[in-house]
Amino acid sequence: MPLDWTDLQHFVALAREGTLSAAARTLGVDHVTVARRVAALEQATRLKLVDRRARAYALTDDGRRLVQAAGPMEQAAFAIERSVVASRPGLGGEVLVSAPPTLANRLIAPRLVELRRQHPAIAIKLIGEKRIASLNRREADIALRLSRPKEQGLIARKVGRFGFSLYGAPDYLKETPQHELGFIAYDSSMDTAPQQQWLKMIAGPRPIVFQSSDLESQAAAARSGLGLAALPDFLGQSDPGLVRLDSGGGNISREIWLVVHRDLRRTPLVRAVMGFLIGCVASA
Amino acid sequence: MPLDWTDLQHFVALAREGTLSAAARTLGVDHVTVARRVAALEQATRLKLVDRRARAYALTDDGRRLVQAAGPMEQAAFAIERSVVASRPGLGGEVLVSAPPTLANRLIAPRLVELRRQHPAIAIKLIGEKRIASLNRREADIALRLSRPKEQGLIARKVGRFGFSLYGAPDYLKETPQHELGFIAYDSSMDTAPQQQWLKMIAGPRPIVFQSSDLESQAAAARSGLGLAALPDFLGQSDPGLVRLDSGGGNISREIWLVVHRDLRRTPLVRAVMGFLIGCVASA
DNA sequence: AGCGGCATGTGCGAAAACTCACAATGATTG
DNA sequence: CAATCATTGTGAGTTTTCGCACATGCCGCT
């Protein structure tokens, strides 16, 4: 009798995520279940697949071979999930949308009511995470990204652009001389982002007084008079507690890319949501 | 959360086998389980995948699409099973061998004891069926066939040849004039087999007095004096109750092919069994 | 060095899945 | 046309599987 495919599924998830807990999260089960199913697979194959180490599991040679053989199976499983979504008739069902947090909160979320009015049966699940969701693994059906993705099988389309400017509280700007201005930046994990490098260039020798991974926090800090933050114009312009400062040092802008998997691009449901998203970012 | 792979496995089995019962047999579960898992898959995908008809299930359009998408997944699963077998270390474990019934009974089974003496840890599961087992689906690890297979990924090697001759009981041959001889043949499902066509050519207008799908039955009938049967020489020669008749009309012989999947050909365990099988048929 | 976060292992209770046995239905065959 | 075979459907009982809660252990940070 054949191997249990669920055992394989759990094992592949463990191999990809590295830990029982992470694998359990992606599978929507308890970590104990993952451990049990992997043990079951080891017994069914009579192979030792993992070394139980303290903090994380390590695959044995046999385990690596099995994962390699199982890679195509997982890809096929993802293709099936996409096929299921693509088969959904009409304009009803759940669509997973991934977008950078600020885009999600400021441009999309406020206008979801419009979509719901037009297509009451569409339920959007909006994932506002900085981590780029994998469309291949169907962590999302549609994604908004700030750069063109390079992955296989994905269709990307430039749908908008927005500029960054320096924003601060009006009182702060009035009271503070140019050379004493403080700056608000991303944390160092974003050092490679263009807007971060642009901000640091503008700041020059002047101090960075606050770092946050979250743009909303930076905006709030700027609003309270802590310093200047590089914010998207769609965020800064609409905030009555902030004014735009002409930085003098040129401006920077980023593109917005709409990304969808090839398998889903013709699905009515997905197309409807894509149209809605384009409307959201066109105004930026 | 992702689809349950076991649901997919059961659905694919149902689609391939056509009935709940047959799918349940290949999966080693009860037919109720297959029905329940397919229902679960329908609920998870929110698609109607099968039409419950009286005698057998019929796939809907969505079901067919899903099966098509799942085909690669099943292929990958079979590849994994082969990979598991190929990973087995040393000369121990179970090997599934498929061979035509007579070859299995007469050439292989009597010599299994030799293999067991040489490699005590090898357990052979010998499947003596006329139906050709699929090596791709891992219904068998090694197969002996009477013709070269055309399937992808399989390695075939000619390992022997055996001739057919007419055999009958000595008394029957002495007492019966040539033109009154009766013949013993396969049933009509084997009409395309060369030995069957050869027998009918020899028989000419003379009657076929008995048909059986089983060579052993034909031999037994011939032994009892019912008529002449076309038997492999390795079978007829070793039977003291039968004598070979020079048919005059030329002879016929069939090749024996040893077939193994490419993924398994280098596995020590499989190689050992292959060597044993070659030894079995070389004497034919 | 102490502490917080994250990961794994264990025991138990609850829930779900599976098997078994039997009934019903429809197709095929003599 | 009856009978038989194979399949699907239903209900009951039992096994198994799963999730929760807690304990333990390791790493990184202060």
XYZ file of C-alpha atoms (C1' of nucleotides) in Angstrom:
628
model
C 0.000 0.000 0.000
C 1.182 3.449 -0.868
C 2.703 6.066 1.364
C 0.387 8.451 3.192
C 0.480 11.720 1.283
C -0.316 13.733 4.382
C 2.812 12.355 6.012
C 4.766 13.569 3.014
C 3.062 16.944 3.199
C 4.040 17.390 6.821
C 7.564 16.218 6.206
C 8.041 18.597 3.301
C 6.704 21.454 5.382
C 9.127 20.590 8.152
C 12.018 20.419 5.729
C 11.145 23.781 4.231
C 10.438 25.629 7.473
C 13.159 24.022 9.512
C 11.238 23.713 12.770
C 8.212 21.777 13.898
C 6.492 24.917 15.083
C 6.936 26.854 11.879
C 5.799 23.885 9.806
C 2.798 23.478 12.078
C 1.866 27.115 11.566
C 1.878 26.867 7.792
C -0.153 23.664 7.946
C -2.615 24.958 10.471
C -2.009 22.153 12.943
C -0.265 21.605 16.240
C 3.467 21.068 16.273
C 2.938 17.743 17.967
C 1.025 16.555 14.938
C 3.916 17.382 12.656
C 6.270 15.440 14.877
C 3.934 12.476 14.913
C 3.427 12.424 11.161
C 7.133 12.678 10.447
C 7.703 9.793 12.820
C 5.005 7.872 10.975
C 6.733 8.562 7.679
C 10.012 7.331 9.074
C 8.345 4.141 10.137
C 6.563 3.679 6.810
C 9.744 4.179 4.820
C 11.962 2.453 7.355
C 14.383 5.321 6.863
C 15.776 7.780 9.353
C 14.850 11.122 7.865
C 15.645 13.678 10.566
C 18.095 14.141 13.364
C 16.374 15.454 16.436
C 18.584 18.292 17.530
C 17.916 20.658 20.338
C 16.586 23.759 18.668
C 15.724 22.615 15.185
C 15.495 19.438 13.182
C 18.282 18.523 10.779
C 17.665 16.310 7.803
C 19.690 13.183 7.291
C 21.071 12.292 3.881
C 18.051 10.103 3.276
C 15.855 12.962 4.367
C 17.466 15.319 1.905
C 17.016 12.810 -0.875
C 13.381 12.437 0.008
C 12.837 16.179 0.098
C 14.433 16.489 -3.282
C 12.115 13.846 -4.650
C 9.180 15.533 -2.942
C 9.881 18.992 -4.327
C 7.989 18.368 -7.557
C 5.145 16.943 -5.543
C 4.831 20.104 -3.525
C 4.979 22.227 -6.652
C 2.208 20.106 -8.101
C 0.174 20.563 -4.952
C 0.478 24.326 -5.210
C -0.540 24.146 -8.847
C -3.611 22.221 -7.768
C -4.549 24.882 -5.270
C -4.249 27.508 -7.949
C -6.304 25.353 -10.261
C -8.987 25.166 -7.608
C -9.099 28.923 -7.269
C -9.135 29.308 -11.026
C -12.080 26.923 -11.242
C -14.217 28.955 -8.909
C -17.145 30.233 -10.849
C -18.470 33.758 -10.816
C -17.513 36.549 -8.526
C -17.626 34.924 -5.145
C -15.082 33.558 -2.734
C -12.038 34.503 -0.773
C -9.025 36.197 -2.328
C -5.715 36.583 -0.531
C -4.039 39.900 -1.176
C -0.544 40.690 0.020
C 0.728 44.254 0.158
C 3.260 46.316 2.095
C 1.653 47.376 5.377
C 1.281 51.059 4.604
C -0.227 50.459 1.193
C -2.602 47.979 2.752
C -3.668 50.259 5.578
C -3.829 53.577 3.747
C -4.748 52.847 0.158
C -6.603 49.573 0.161
C -8.334 49.057 3.477
C -10.241 52.382 3.404
C -11.748 51.527 0.043
C -12.652 47.908 0.642
C -16.200 49.043 1.256
C -16.440 50.104 -2.389
C -15.427 46.642 -3.543
C -17.888 45.036 -1.210
C -20.670 47.254 -2.504
C -19.884 46.306 -6.079
C -19.205 42.591 -5.476
C -20.844 41.558 -2.236
C -19.748 37.941 -2.554
C -16.031 38.695 -2.706
C -14.221 38.360 0.597
C -10.736 39.797 0.630
C -8.133 38.634 3.078
C -5.603 41.406 3.204
C -2.147 40.457 4.400
C -0.187 43.560 5.252
C 3.259 42.203 5.876
C 6.677 43.395 4.942
C 7.703 39.837 4.221
C 7.015 39.144 0.580
C 4.421 36.427 0.339
C 5.112 33.642 -2.130
C 2.547 33.519 -4.883
C 3.936 30.170 -5.971
C 3.189 28.679 -2.585
C -0.168 30.409 -2.591
C 0.534 32.420 0.485
C -1.322 35.036 -1.538
C -3.320 35.169 -4.758
C -2.437 38.733 -5.670
C 0.420 40.869 -4.392
C 1.372 44.498 -4.545
C 5.130 44.899 -4.549
C 7.486 47.829 -4.751
C 9.804 46.156 -7.207
C 9.446 43.768 -10.084
C 9.554 40.156 -8.905
C 11.815 37.718 -10.666
C 10.117 34.439 -9.796
C 8.951 32.009 -12.441
C 5.353 31.828 -13.530
C 4.406 35.237 -12.236
C 2.833 38.062 -14.204
C 3.894 41.536 -13.073
C 2.461 44.832 -14.176
C 3.412 48.369 -13.185
C 0.267 49.984 -11.843
C 1.419 53.082 -10.065
C 4.117 55.147 -8.507
C 4.358 57.221 -5.410
C 6.891 59.730 -4.163
C 8.594 60.077 -0.824
C 9.035 63.432 0.863
C 10.178 64.646 4.232
C 7.384 65.391 6.666
C 7.338 66.949 10.110
C 5.102 68.703 12.563
C 4.489 72.376 11.615
C 5.568 73.700 15.017
C 8.734 71.588 14.984
C 9.733 72.926 11.591
C 9.111 76.520 12.646
C 11.155 76.268 15.833
C 14.089 74.169 14.646
C 16.986 75.528 12.615
C 18.000 73.516 9.560
C 21.217 72.165 10.984
C 19.591 70.927 14.166
C 16.874 68.864 12.512
C 16.563 65.275 13.656
C 15.543 62.391 11.406
C 13.312 59.387 11.715
C 14.301 56.302 9.766
C 13.650 52.623 9.295
C 15.679 50.212 11.361
C 18.815 48.783 9.851
C 16.997 45.836 8.281
C 15.770 48.284 5.645
C 19.160 49.819 4.880
C 19.024 48.529 1.339
C 15.700 50.239 0.567
C 16.027 53.287 -1.719
C 13.943 55.548 0.503
C 16.151 54.715 3.468
C 19.310 55.530 1.569
C 17.741 58.706 0.289
C 16.834 59.795 3.809
C 20.340 59.151 5.066
C 21.766 61.140 2.209
C 19.542 64.092 3.049
C 20.297 63.805 6.732
C 24.004 63.836 6.207
C 25.744 64.465 9.547
C 22.530 65.280 11.352
C 21.352 62.650 13.829
C 18.766 59.929 13.374
C 16.720 60.305 16.515
C 14.338 57.408 16.092
C 14.198 54.162 14.186
C 11.177 52.010 13.587
C 10.301 49.188 11.259
C 6.821 50.619 10.909
C 5.986 53.642 8.792
C 2.926 54.434 10.884
C 5.080 54.719 13.961
C 7.452 57.008 12.106
C 4.537 59.179 11.037
C 3.228 59.336 14.573
C 6.651 60.307 15.879
C 6.997 63.008 13.258
C 3.525 64.284 14.064
C 4.487 64.686 17.693
C 7.458 66.830 16.788
C 10.274 64.352 17.201
C 11.853 64.944 13.835
C 11.550 64.476 10.076
C 10.447 61.242 8.463
C 10.599 60.112 4.868
C 6.984 59.259 4.194
C 5.027 58.384 1.086
C 3.168 61.446 -0.121
C -0.154 59.629 -0.035
C 0.429 59.245 3.667
C 1.948 62.620 4.531
C -0.344 64.777 2.411
C -3.476 63.411 3.977
C -2.246 63.913 7.524
C -3.316 67.312 8.915
C -0.641 67.110 11.605
C 2.201 66.968 9.090
C 3.621 69.348 6.541
C 5.820 68.555 3.619
C 9.333 69.939 3.600
C 11.043 70.739 0.333
C 14.199 68.776 0.834
C 16.037 70.499 -1.968
C 18.048 67.345 -2.570
C 15.829 65.924 -5.266
C 13.032 63.499 -4.746
C 12.625 59.786 -4.793
C 9.758 57.621 -5.826
C 8.973 53.948 -5.979
C 6.966 51.921 -8.417
C 3.998 49.804 -7.487
C 3.803 46.420 -9.188
C 0.735 44.256 -9.328
C 1.728 40.611 -9.312
C -0.395 37.564 -9.989
C 0.315 33.969 -10.910
C -0.153 33.028 -14.528
C -2.638 30.329 -13.554
C -4.941 32.853 -11.923
C -4.715 35.830 -14.196
C -7.833 34.984 -16.186
C -10.053 34.053 -13.276
C -13.013 36.450 -13.089
C -12.777 36.659 -9.338
C -9.097 37.532 -9.425
C -9.536 39.938 -12.294
C -12.189 41.822 -10.380
C -9.939 42.230 -7.373
C -7.039 43.250 -9.583
C -9.170 45.974 -11.095
C -10.089 47.188 -7.676
C -6.466 47.271 -6.553
C -5.439 49.225 -9.630
C -8.078 51.771 -8.733
C -6.692 51.986 -5.230
C -3.116 52.746 -6.194
C -3.828 54.857 -9.277
C -4.635 57.773 -7.033
C -1.294 57.597 -5.275
C -4.366 26.618 5.157
C -3.442 24.196 2.410
C -5.467 21.325 1.015
C -5.179 17.948 2.687
C -2.910 15.851 0.510
C -4.558 12.637 1.590
C -7.862 13.928 0.258
C -6.138 14.543 -3.046
C -4.598 11.079 -2.951
C -7.959 9.450 -2.458
C -9.596 11.570 -5.117
C -6.913 10.765 -7.656
C -7.244 7.077 -6.869
C -10.989 7.295 -7.375
C -10.562 9.118 -10.662
C -8.079 6.560 -11.913
C -9.935 3.442 -10.778
C -13.411 4.673 -11.509
C -15.146 3.158 -8.518
C -14.971 3.689 -4.793
C -14.305 0.023 -4.189
C -11.429 -0.268 -6.614
C -9.836 2.915 -5.324
C -10.248 1.650 -1.785
C -8.471 -1.578 -2.697
C -5.439 0.172 -4.143
C -5.267 2.441 -1.121
C -5.751 -0.323 1.388
C -8.756 1.285 3.067
C -12.490 0.857 3.182
C -14.615 2.230 0.373
C -16.465 4.400 2.864
C -13.227 6.176 3.634
C -12.695 7.073 0.008
C -16.210 8.450 -0.230
C -15.735 10.518 2.886
C -12.394 11.942 1.826
C -13.669 12.889 -1.603
C -16.587 14.617 0.066
C -14.108 16.427 2.305
C -12.143 17.557 -0.738
C -15.297 18.844 -2.349
C -16.036 20.835 0.741
C -12.502 22.183 1.022
C -12.415 23.300 -2.589
C -16.081 24.308 -2.670
C -16.261 22.547 -6.005
C -18.468 19.711 -7.117
C -15.983 17.132 -8.333
C -18.010 13.968 -8.912
C -21.481 13.006 -9.952
C -22.756 10.191 -7.816
C -24.161 7.772 -10.319
C -25.516 4.368 -9.595
C -22.724 2.014 -10.464
C -19.722 4.230 -10.738
C -18.718 7.796 -10.071
C -18.458 10.235 -12.959
C -16.188 13.256 -12.773
C -17.580 16.693 -13.358
C -15.721 19.205 -15.508
C -14.140 20.654 -12.399
C -13.214 17.161 -11.316
C -11.504 16.465 -14.600
C -9.573 19.709 -14.360
C -8.481 18.821 -10.872
C -7.388 15.346 -11.911
C -5.387 16.829 -14.709
C -3.678 19.178 -12.314
C -3.126 16.304 -9.901
C -1.509 14.004 -12.430
C 1.977 15.422 -11.911
C 1.452 15.171 -8.188
C 0.717 11.487 -8.419
C 3.729 10.937 -10.661
C 5.854 12.735 -8.108
C 4.437 10.554 -5.362
C 5.400 7.422 -7.250
C 8.864 8.839 -7.798
C 9.115 9.349 -4.051
C 8.186 5.757 -3.375
C 10.870 4.624 -5.772
C 13.311 6.969 -4.130
C 12.479 5.401 -0.800
C 13.176 1.935 -2.113
C 16.371 3.151 -3.745
C 17.500 4.614 -0.435
C 17.189 1.361 1.405
C 20.624 0.319 2.479
C 22.122 -3.103 2.145
C 20.485 -6.301 1.065
C 17.365 -6.376 3.166
C 13.749 -5.563 2.609
C 10.796 -6.444 0.501
C 10.914 -6.525 -3.286
C 7.811 -6.790 -5.435
C 8.299 -8.999 -8.473
C 5.710 -9.341 -11.189
C 5.824 -12.181 -13.691
C 3.431 -14.163 -15.856
C 1.860 -16.888 -13.728
C 3.592 -19.841 -15.278
C 7.003 -18.249 -15.132
C 6.350 -17.359 -11.524
C 5.179 -20.797 -10.518
C 7.574 -22.945 -12.505
C 10.800 -21.016 -12.854
C 10.955 -18.634 -9.941
C 9.013 -20.033 -7.004
C 10.887 -23.365 -6.891
C 14.214 -21.541 -6.613
C 13.292 -18.890 -4.104
C 14.900 -21.011 -1.457
C 18.282 -20.461 -3.121
C 17.841 -16.711 -2.937
C 16.788 -16.916 0.659
C 19.855 -18.970 1.487
C 22.135 -16.454 -0.147
C 20.368 -13.304 1.094
C 18.286 -14.168 4.135
C 17.107 -10.600 4.627
C 15.481 -10.280 1.246
C 11.773 -10.944 1.190
C 10.278 -11.350 -2.241
C 6.643 -10.730 -2.937
C 5.921 -12.562 -6.121
C 2.895 -11.381 -8.076
C 1.951 -13.984 -10.641
C -0.683 -12.203 -12.656
C -1.415 -11.975 -16.311
C -2.239 -8.312 -15.895
C 0.918 -6.337 -16.502
C 1.799 -4.517 -13.318
C 2.758 -0.872 -13.682
C 6.326 -0.227 -12.613
C 5.648 3.486 -12.769
C 2.901 3.179 -10.202
C 5.086 0.852 -8.209
C 2.701 -2.042 -8.400
C 5.964 -3.930 -8.780
C 9.681 -3.193 -8.465
C 10.838 -5.688 -11.058
C 8.849 -7.382 -13.780
C 9.378 -10.232 -16.151
C 7.548 -9.664 -19.394
C 7.203 -11.536 -22.635
C 7.583 -8.454 -24.779
C 9.546 -5.249 -24.634
C 7.616 -2.583 -22.708
C 7.227 0.855 -24.236
C 6.615 2.911 -21.122
C 8.781 5.859 -20.197
C 11.489 5.593 -17.602
C 11.781 1.830 -17.754
C 14.905 -0.170 -18.423
C 14.296 -3.410 -20.297
C 16.764 -6.174 -20.958
C 16.334 -9.419 -22.848
C 17.291 -12.175 -20.440
C 16.022 -15.345 -22.013
C 13.843 -17.111 -24.472
C 11.721 -20.182 -24.345
C 10.015 -22.250 -27.007
C 6.480 -23.553 -27.256
C 5.720 -27.060 -28.416
C 2.669 -29.257 -28.578
C 2.310 -31.655 -25.670
C -0.099 -34.451 -24.986
C -0.504 -37.611 -22.994
C 1.498 -40.550 -24.457
C -1.516 -42.857 -24.602
C -3.634 -40.214 -26.279
C -1.050 -39.665 -28.980
C -0.718 -43.393 -29.626
C -4.423 -44.000 -29.940
C -5.507 -40.921 -31.892
C -5.009 -40.461 -35.610
C -3.549 -37.162 -36.743
C -6.711 -35.765 -38.231
C -8.779 -36.488 -35.132
C -6.525 -34.689 -32.679
C -8.189 -32.151 -30.402
C -6.534 -28.970 -29.218
C -6.369 -27.057 -25.979
C -6.059 -23.303 -26.207
C -6.262 -20.069 -24.285
C -9.588 -18.347 -24.106
C -10.340 -15.671 -26.642
C -8.845 -12.878 -24.512
C -5.445 -14.222 -25.560
C -6.192 -14.375 -29.285
C -3.525 -11.785 -29.995
C -0.750 -13.765 -28.306
C 1.697 -15.364 -30.773
C 1.515 -18.792 -29.169
C -2.260 -18.765 -29.464
C -2.125 -17.857 -33.144
C 0.523 -20.496 -33.708
C -1.634 -23.144 -32.068
C -4.630 -22.236 -34.188
C -2.525 -22.392 -37.305
C -1.336 -25.885 -36.433
C -4.813 -26.993 -35.487
C -6.285 -25.859 -38.741
C -9.759 -27.354 -39.134
C -9.366 -29.657 -36.159
C -11.460 -28.736 -33.143
C -10.429 -26.836 -30.042
C -11.821 -29.033 -27.333
C -10.978 -26.931 -24.281
C -10.130 -23.354 -23.509
C -8.619 -22.018 -20.347
C -6.975 -18.789 -19.326
C -4.543 -20.765 -17.233
C -1.608 -22.696 -18.651
C -1.546 -25.060 -15.702
C -5.112 -26.071 -16.394
C -4.235 -26.648 -20.023
C -1.334 -28.850 -19.000
C -3.515 -30.824 -16.637
C -6.117 -31.325 -19.338
C -3.487 -32.474 -21.806
C -2.051 -34.822 -19.221
C -5.431 -36.449 -18.772
C -5.678 -37.177 -22.483
C -8.076 -34.465 -23.544
C -5.980 -33.152 -26.395
C -2.859 -31.232 -27.376
C -1.785 -28.047 -25.697
C 0.813 -25.488 -26.698
C 3.021 -25.353 -23.648
C 6.351 -23.783 -22.892
C 9.059 -26.387 -23.148
C 10.268 -25.708 -19.634
C 6.842 -26.783 -18.500
C 6.179 -29.686 -20.850
C 9.641 -31.242 -20.754
C 9.631 -31.555 -17.001
C 6.220 -33.185 -16.852
C 6.494 -36.991 -16.922
C 2.865 -37.283 -17.967
C 3.407 -35.378 -21.196
C 5.356 -35.973 -24.357
C 6.393 -33.461 -26.935
C 4.949 -33.766 -30.393
C 6.918 -32.657 -33.406
C 4.403 -30.355 -34.924
C 6.167 -30.201 -38.231
C 4.849 -26.714 -38.754
C 7.848 -24.895 -37.394
C 8.251 -23.712 -33.857
C 7.564 -20.565 -31.958
C 9.359 -18.984 -29.086
C 8.962 -15.922 -26.929
C 11.506 -13.644 -25.391
C 11.758 -12.942 -21.711
C 12.395 -9.328 -20.766
C 13.559 -8.149 -17.399
C 12.115 -4.742 -16.671
C 13.036 -2.326 -13.912
C 12.513 1.369 -13.363
C 15.474 3.585 -14.005
C 15.307 4.924 -10.448
C 15.797 1.468 -8.978
C 18.291 -0.121 -11.289
C 21.329 0.689 -9.177
C 19.863 -0.276 -5.829
C 21.841 -3.185 -4.356
C 18.707 -4.892 -3.154
C 17.075 -4.706 -6.562
C 20.249 -5.700 -8.347
C 20.526 -8.811 -6.220
C 17.010 -9.881 -7.059
C 17.574 -9.103 -10.717
C 20.585 -11.368 -10.720
C 18.573 -14.103 -9.147
C 15.793 -13.749 -11.705
C 18.264 -13.895 -14.568
C 19.542 -17.137 -13.139
C 16.000 -18.493 -12.994
C 15.128 -17.820 -16.602
C 18.534 -18.538 -18.121
C 17.848 -22.240 -17.836
C 14.617 -21.980 -19.787
C 24.519 35.526 35.183
C 19.711 36.028 34.762
C 15.774 36.369 31.826
C 12.571 36.165 27.939
C 11.443 33.992 23.746
C 11.047 30.062 21.031
C 11.276 25.243 20.183
C 10.480 20.328 21.394
C 8.605 16.362 24.322
C 4.815 14.123 27.232
C 0.261 12.900 29.095
C -4.505 13.148 28.826
C -9.102 14.092 27.290
C -12.001 14.958 23.388
C -13.164 14.515 18.770
C -12.864 12.707 14.463
C -11.860 8.990 11.321
C -11.891 4.357 10.247
C -13.631 -0.347 9.908
C -17.213 -3.594 9.978
C -21.732 -5.429 8.933
C -25.826 -5.029 6.488
C -29.167 -3.067 3.199
C -30.223 -1.255 -1.329
C -29.505 -0.537 -6.086
C -28.265 -1.494 -10.678
C -25.851 -4.161 -14.318
C -24.673 -8.404 -16.434
C -25.374 -13.174 -17.423
C -27.364 -17.618 -18.132
C -36.621 -13.030 -16.555
C -34.402 -14.448 -12.663
C -30.207 -14.612 -10.316
C -25.835 -13.189 -9.161
C -22.161 -10.100 -8.727
C -20.216 -5.757 -7.712
C -20.952 -1.385 -6.225
C -22.691 2.386 -3.131
C -25.095 3.981 1.086
C -26.116 3.845 6.245
C -25.478 3.132 11.070
C -22.905 1.558 15.125
C -18.836 0.715 17.578
C -14.099 1.133 18.199
C -9.627 2.682 17.253
C -6.781 6.435 16.140
C -5.623 10.843 15.843
C -5.494 15.463 17.216
C -5.076 19.476 20.197
C -4.299 21.445 24.590
C -1.574 22.386 28.650
C 2.511 21.995 30.859
C 7.393 20.887 31.416
C 11.970 21.131 29.645
C 15.857 22.927 27.219
C 18.514 26.082 24.380
C 19.770 30.544 22.459
C 20.343 35.424 22.590
C 20.072 39.682 25.030
C 20.670 42.808 28.846
